[in-house]
Short mmCIF file of C-alpha atoms in Angstrom, two decimals:
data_model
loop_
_atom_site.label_atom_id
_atom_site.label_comp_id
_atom_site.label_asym_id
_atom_site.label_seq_id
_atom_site.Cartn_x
_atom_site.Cartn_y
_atom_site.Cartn_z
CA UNK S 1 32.65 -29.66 -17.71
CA UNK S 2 29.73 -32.14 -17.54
CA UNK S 3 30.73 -35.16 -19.49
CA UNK S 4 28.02 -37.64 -21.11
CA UNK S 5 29.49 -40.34 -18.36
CA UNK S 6 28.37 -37.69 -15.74
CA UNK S 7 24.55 -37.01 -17.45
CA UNK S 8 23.82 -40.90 -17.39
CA UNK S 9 25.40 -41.13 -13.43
CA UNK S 10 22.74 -38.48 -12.58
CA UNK S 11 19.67 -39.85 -14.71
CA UNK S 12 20.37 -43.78 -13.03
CA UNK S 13 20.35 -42.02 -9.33
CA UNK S 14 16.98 -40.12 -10.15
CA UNK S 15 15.60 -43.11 -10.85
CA UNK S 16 17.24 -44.79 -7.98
CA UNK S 17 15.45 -42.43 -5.88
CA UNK S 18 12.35 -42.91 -7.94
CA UNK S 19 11.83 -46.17 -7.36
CA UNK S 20 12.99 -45.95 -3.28
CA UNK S 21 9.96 -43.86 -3.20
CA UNK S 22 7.58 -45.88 -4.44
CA UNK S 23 8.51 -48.99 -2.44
CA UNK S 24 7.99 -46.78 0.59
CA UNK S 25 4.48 -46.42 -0.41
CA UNK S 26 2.40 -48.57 1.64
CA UNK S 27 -0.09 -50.53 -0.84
CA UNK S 28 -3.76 -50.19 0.00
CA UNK S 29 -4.93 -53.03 2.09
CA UNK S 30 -7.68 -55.11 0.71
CA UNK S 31 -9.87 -54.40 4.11
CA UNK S 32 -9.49 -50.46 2.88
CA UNK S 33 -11.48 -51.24 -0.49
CA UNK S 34 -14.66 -49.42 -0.51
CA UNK S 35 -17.84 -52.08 0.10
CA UNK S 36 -19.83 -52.89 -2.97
CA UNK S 37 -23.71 -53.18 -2.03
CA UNK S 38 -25.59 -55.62 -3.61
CA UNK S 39 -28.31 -54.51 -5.39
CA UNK S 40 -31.98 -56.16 -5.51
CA UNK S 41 -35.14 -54.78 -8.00
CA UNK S 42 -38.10 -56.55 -8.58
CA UNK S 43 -42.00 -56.27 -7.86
CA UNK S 44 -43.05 -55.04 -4.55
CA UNK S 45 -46.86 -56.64 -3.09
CA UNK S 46 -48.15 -55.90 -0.15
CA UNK S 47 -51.61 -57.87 0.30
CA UNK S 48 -52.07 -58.83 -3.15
CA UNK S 49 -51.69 -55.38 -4.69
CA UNK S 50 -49.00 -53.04 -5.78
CA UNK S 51 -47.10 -51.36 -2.60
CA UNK S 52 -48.02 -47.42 -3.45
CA UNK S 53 -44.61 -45.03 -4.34
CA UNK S 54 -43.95 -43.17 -1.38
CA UNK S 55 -43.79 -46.14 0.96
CA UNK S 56 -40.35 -47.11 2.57
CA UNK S 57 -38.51 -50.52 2.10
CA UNK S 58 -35.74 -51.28 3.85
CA UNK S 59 -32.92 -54.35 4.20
CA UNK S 60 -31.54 -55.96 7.31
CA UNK S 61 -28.17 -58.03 7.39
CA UNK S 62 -29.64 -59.83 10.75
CA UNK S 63 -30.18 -56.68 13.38
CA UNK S 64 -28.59 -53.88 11.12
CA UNK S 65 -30.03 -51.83 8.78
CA UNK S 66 -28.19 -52.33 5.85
CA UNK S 67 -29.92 -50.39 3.28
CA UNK S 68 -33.38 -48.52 3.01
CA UNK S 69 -35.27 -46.57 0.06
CA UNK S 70 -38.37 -44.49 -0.92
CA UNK S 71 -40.53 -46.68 -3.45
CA UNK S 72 -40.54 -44.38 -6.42
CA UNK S 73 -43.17 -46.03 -8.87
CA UNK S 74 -45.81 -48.32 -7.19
CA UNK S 75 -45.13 -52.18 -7.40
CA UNK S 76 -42.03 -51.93 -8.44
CA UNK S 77 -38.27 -51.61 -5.85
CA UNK S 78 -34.28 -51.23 -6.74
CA UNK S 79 -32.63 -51.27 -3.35
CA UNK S 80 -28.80 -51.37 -2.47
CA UNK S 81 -27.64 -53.66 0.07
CA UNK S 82 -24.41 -52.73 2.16
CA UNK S 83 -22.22 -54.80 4.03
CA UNK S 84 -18.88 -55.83 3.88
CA UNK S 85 -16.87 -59.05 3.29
CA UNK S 86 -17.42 -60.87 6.96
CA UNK S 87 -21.33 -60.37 5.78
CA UNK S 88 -20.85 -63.12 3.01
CA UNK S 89 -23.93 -65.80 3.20
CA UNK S 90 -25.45 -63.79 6.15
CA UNK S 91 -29.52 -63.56 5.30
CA UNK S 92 -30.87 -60.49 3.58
CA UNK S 93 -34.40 -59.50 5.48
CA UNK S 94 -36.79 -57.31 3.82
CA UNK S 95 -38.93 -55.19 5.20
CA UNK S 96 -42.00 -52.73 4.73
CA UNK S 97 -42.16 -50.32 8.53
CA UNK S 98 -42.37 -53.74 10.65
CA UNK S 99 -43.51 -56.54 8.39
CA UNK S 100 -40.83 -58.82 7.00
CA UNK S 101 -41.53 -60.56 3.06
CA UNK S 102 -42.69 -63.67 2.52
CA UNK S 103 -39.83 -66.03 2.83
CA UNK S 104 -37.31 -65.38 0.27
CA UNK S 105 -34.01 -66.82 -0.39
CA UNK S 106 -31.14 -63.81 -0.12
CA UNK S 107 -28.20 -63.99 1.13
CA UNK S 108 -25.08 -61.23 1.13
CA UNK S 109 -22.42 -61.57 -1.31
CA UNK S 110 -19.54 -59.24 -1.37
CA UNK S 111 -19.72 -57.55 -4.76
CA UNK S 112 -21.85 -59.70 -6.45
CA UNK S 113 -23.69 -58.98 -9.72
CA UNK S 114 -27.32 -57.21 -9.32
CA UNK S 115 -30.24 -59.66 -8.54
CA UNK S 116 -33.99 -59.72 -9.70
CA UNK S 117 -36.10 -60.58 -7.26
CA UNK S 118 -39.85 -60.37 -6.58
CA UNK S 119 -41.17 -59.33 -2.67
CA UNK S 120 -44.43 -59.80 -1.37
CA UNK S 121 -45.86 -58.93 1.78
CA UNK S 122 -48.87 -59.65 3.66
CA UNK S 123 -49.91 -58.57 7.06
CA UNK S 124 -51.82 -55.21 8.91
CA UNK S 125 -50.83 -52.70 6.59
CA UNK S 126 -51.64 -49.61 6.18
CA UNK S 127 -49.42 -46.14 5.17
CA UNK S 128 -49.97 -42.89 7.23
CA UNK S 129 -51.42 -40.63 5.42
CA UNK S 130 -49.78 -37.14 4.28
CA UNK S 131 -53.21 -35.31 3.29
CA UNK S 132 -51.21 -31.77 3.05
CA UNK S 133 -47.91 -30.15 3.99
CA UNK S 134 -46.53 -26.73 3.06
CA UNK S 135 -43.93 -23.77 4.55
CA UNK S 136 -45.41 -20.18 5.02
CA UNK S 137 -44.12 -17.82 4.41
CA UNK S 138 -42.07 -19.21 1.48
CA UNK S 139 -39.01 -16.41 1.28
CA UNK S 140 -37.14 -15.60 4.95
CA UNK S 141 -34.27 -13.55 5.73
CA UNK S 142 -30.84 -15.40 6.38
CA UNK S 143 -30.64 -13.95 9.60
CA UNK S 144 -30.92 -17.49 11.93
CA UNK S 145 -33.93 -15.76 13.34
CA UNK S 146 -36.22 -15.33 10.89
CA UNK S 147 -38.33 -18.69 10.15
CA UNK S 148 -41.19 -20.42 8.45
CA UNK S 149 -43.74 -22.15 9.57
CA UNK S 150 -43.91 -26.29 8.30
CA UNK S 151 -47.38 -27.29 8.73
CA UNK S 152 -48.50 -30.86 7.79
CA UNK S 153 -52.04 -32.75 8.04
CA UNK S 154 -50.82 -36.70 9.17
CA UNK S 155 -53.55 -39.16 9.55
CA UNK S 156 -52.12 -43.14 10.20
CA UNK S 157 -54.43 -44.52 8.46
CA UNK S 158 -55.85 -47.96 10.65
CA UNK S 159 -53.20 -47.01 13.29
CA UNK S 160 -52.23 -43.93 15.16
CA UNK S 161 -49.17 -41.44 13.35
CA UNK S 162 -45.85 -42.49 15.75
CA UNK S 163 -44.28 -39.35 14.55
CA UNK S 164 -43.79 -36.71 11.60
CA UNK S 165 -40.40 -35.42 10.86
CA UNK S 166 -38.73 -33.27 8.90
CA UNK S 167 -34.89 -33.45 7.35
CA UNK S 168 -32.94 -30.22 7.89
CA UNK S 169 -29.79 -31.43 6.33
CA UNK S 170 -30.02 -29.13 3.09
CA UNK S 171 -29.64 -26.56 5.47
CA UNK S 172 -26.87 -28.02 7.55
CA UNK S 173 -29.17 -29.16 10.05
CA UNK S 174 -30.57 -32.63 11.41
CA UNK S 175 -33.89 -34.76 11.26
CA UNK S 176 -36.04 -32.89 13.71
CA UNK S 177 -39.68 -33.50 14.66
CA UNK S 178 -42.94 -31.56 14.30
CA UNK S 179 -44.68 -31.47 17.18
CA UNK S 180 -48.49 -32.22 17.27
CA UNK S 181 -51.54 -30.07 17.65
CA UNK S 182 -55.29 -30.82 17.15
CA UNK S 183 -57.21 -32.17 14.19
CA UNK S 184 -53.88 -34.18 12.99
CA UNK S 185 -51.86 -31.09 12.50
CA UNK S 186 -48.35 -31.05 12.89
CA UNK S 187 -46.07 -27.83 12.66
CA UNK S 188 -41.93 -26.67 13.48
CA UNK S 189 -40.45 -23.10 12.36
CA UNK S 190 -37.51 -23.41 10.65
CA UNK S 191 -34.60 -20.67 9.90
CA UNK S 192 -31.34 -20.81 8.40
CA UNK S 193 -28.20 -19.11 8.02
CA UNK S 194 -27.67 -20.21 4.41
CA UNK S 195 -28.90 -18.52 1.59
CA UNK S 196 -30.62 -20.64 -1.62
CA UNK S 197 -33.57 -22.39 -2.53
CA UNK S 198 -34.75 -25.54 -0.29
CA UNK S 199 -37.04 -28.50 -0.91
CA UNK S 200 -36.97 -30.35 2.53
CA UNK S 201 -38.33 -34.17 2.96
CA UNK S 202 -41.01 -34.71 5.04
CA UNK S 203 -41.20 -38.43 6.38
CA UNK S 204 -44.58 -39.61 8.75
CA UNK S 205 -44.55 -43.12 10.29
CA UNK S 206 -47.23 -44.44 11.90
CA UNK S 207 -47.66 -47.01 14.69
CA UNK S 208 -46.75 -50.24 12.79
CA UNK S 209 -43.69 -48.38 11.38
CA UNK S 210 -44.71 -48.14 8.16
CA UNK S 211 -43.65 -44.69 6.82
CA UNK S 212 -44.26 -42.97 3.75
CA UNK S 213 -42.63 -39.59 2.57
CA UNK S 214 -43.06 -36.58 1.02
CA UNK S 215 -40.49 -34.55 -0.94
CA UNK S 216 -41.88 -31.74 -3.08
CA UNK S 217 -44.24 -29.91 -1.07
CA UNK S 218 -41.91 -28.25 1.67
CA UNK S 219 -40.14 -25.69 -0.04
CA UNK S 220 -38.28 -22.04 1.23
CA UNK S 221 -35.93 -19.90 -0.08
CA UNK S 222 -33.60 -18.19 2.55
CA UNK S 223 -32.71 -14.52 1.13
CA UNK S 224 -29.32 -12.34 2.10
CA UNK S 225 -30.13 -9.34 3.00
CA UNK S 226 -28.00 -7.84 0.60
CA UNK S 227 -29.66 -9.65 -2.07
CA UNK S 228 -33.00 -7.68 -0.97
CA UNK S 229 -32.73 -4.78 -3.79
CA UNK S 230 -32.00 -7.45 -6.42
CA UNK S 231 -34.83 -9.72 -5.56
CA UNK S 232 -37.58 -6.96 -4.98
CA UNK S 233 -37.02 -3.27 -6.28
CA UNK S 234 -36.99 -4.08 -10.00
CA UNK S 235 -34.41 -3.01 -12.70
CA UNK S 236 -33.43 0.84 -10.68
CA UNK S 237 -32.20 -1.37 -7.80
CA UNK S 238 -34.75 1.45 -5.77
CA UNK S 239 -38.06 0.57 -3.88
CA UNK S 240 -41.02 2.44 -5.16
CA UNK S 241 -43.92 3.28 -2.99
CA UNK S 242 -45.90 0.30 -4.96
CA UNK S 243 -43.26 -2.21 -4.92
CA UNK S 244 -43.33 -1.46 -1.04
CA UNK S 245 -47.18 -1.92 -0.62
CA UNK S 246 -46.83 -5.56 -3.07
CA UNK S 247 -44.25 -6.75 -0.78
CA UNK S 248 -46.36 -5.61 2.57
CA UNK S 249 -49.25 -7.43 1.50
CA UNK S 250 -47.54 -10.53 -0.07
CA UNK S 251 -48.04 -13.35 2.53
CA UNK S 252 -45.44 -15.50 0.95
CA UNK S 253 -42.47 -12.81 2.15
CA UNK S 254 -41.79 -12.98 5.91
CA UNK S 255 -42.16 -10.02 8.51
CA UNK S 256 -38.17 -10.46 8.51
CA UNK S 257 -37.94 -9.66 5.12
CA UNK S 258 -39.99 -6.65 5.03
CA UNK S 259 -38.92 -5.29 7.71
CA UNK S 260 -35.35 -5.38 6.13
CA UNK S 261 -37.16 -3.95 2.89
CA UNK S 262 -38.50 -1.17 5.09
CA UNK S 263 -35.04 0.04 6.57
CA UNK S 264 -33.56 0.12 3.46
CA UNK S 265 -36.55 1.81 1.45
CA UNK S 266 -36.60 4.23 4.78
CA UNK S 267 -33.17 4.62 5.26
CA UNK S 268 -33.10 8.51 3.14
CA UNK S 269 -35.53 9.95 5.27
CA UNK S 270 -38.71 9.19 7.45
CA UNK S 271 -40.32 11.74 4.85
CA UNK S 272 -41.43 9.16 2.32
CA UNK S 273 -44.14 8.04 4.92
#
């Protein structure tokens, strides 16, 4: 028979135990609390006028990068700064490609409160110039061996274009490079395993570092090839003789994909020819 005595003996070692736990639960160091980046908005001039969107600033805590951003509306920045407590007072450098701001007072400081402040640049200039850039064809097969083409027109402006990349992470890749043909043109093929809809960023920097970036134009959509009958043969989930000929001719759909289409609208009988 449990007596009351016996319920209380039990409750008082639980939380014995309870709290033994917990003390043997190391507390979280301070040097284990996530950073907290300053952050800096303001105007952004470059020679007197308003530094176009597109352009790239970026922060320096002396040598390291410590933050960089895409301007998104012309003339004006919001930037965070990361660094970490042995940072504190260290001087915050500014910079547009190569060319540091007029002097400014900024310094680090470990979780401090946002700060407005005003950058202006002068100095040789001048953004690359993305005059087009595009995939073709738009739709490829998941296969890793189907691809599209990524062709962009780069012109750097006063200076010669340093390089033109192109940022595969979406698609579980890396920053690669397009490699350069005549007239400014600069192409890679690109293929992926994953299946979805992609908008990569395309980034061109030319010879004074200055970059600027574009990233809406470079789109594909990577297709399973059991997803073919869903995407393409209508509502009967069966390819007609007409939906074949549309997707032959359609220069957006890649030779991977139709030829995929083609087994599969084939795959009855050679007699449909």
């Amino acid at each position: 028979m449990v007596t009351i005595k016996d319920k209380y003996l039990r409750i008082l070692s639980c939380l014995v135990i309870l709290v033994l736990g917990l003390s043997l639960v190391p507390v979280a160091s301070a040097s284990t609390i996530p950073s907290i980046p300053n952050v800096f908005e303001g105007k952004l001039i470059i020679n007197g006028a308003d530094v176009p969107a597109g352009t790239i600033i970026s922060a320096y805590i002396g040598s390291e990068l410590a933050g960089s951003k895409t301007i998104e509306e012309a003339g004006k920045y919001m930037l965070d700064v990361s660094g970490t407590e042995e940072d504190n007072g260290k001087k915050i450098t500014f910079k547009l490609g190569l060319i540091e701001s007029e002097p400014v007072s900024a310094t680090y400081q470990h979780g401090a409160a946002p700060v407005k402040l005003d950058l202006s640049f002068e100095g040789d200039f001048e953004l690359p110039v993305i005059e087009s850039c595009s995939a073709s064809p738009v739709y490829i097969l998941n296969d890793g061996k189907d691809y599209s083409v990524i062709r962009a027109k780069v012109s750097g402006g006063l200076s010669e274009v340093a390089s033109v990349t192109l940022d595969l992470t979406p698609l579980g890749g890396g920053v690669v490079s397009l490699t350069p043909e005549s007239g400014g043109i600069y192409t890679c093929n690109v293929g992926s395993t994953l299946a979805g809809e992609f908008t990569l960023t395309l980034t061109a920097t030319n010879s004074f570092g200055n970059q600027v970036t574009d990233k809406d134009s470079v789109s594909i959509t990577v297709v399973k090839e059991d997803e073919l009958t869903t995407r393409y043969a209508g509502a009967d989930r069966t390819f007609s003789a007409e939906e074949i000929k549309n997707i032959v001719n359609d220069s957006k759909i890649s030779s991977g994909i139709k030829y995929a289409v083609l087994a599969i609208y084939f795959a009855d009988g050679w007699d449909k020819i």
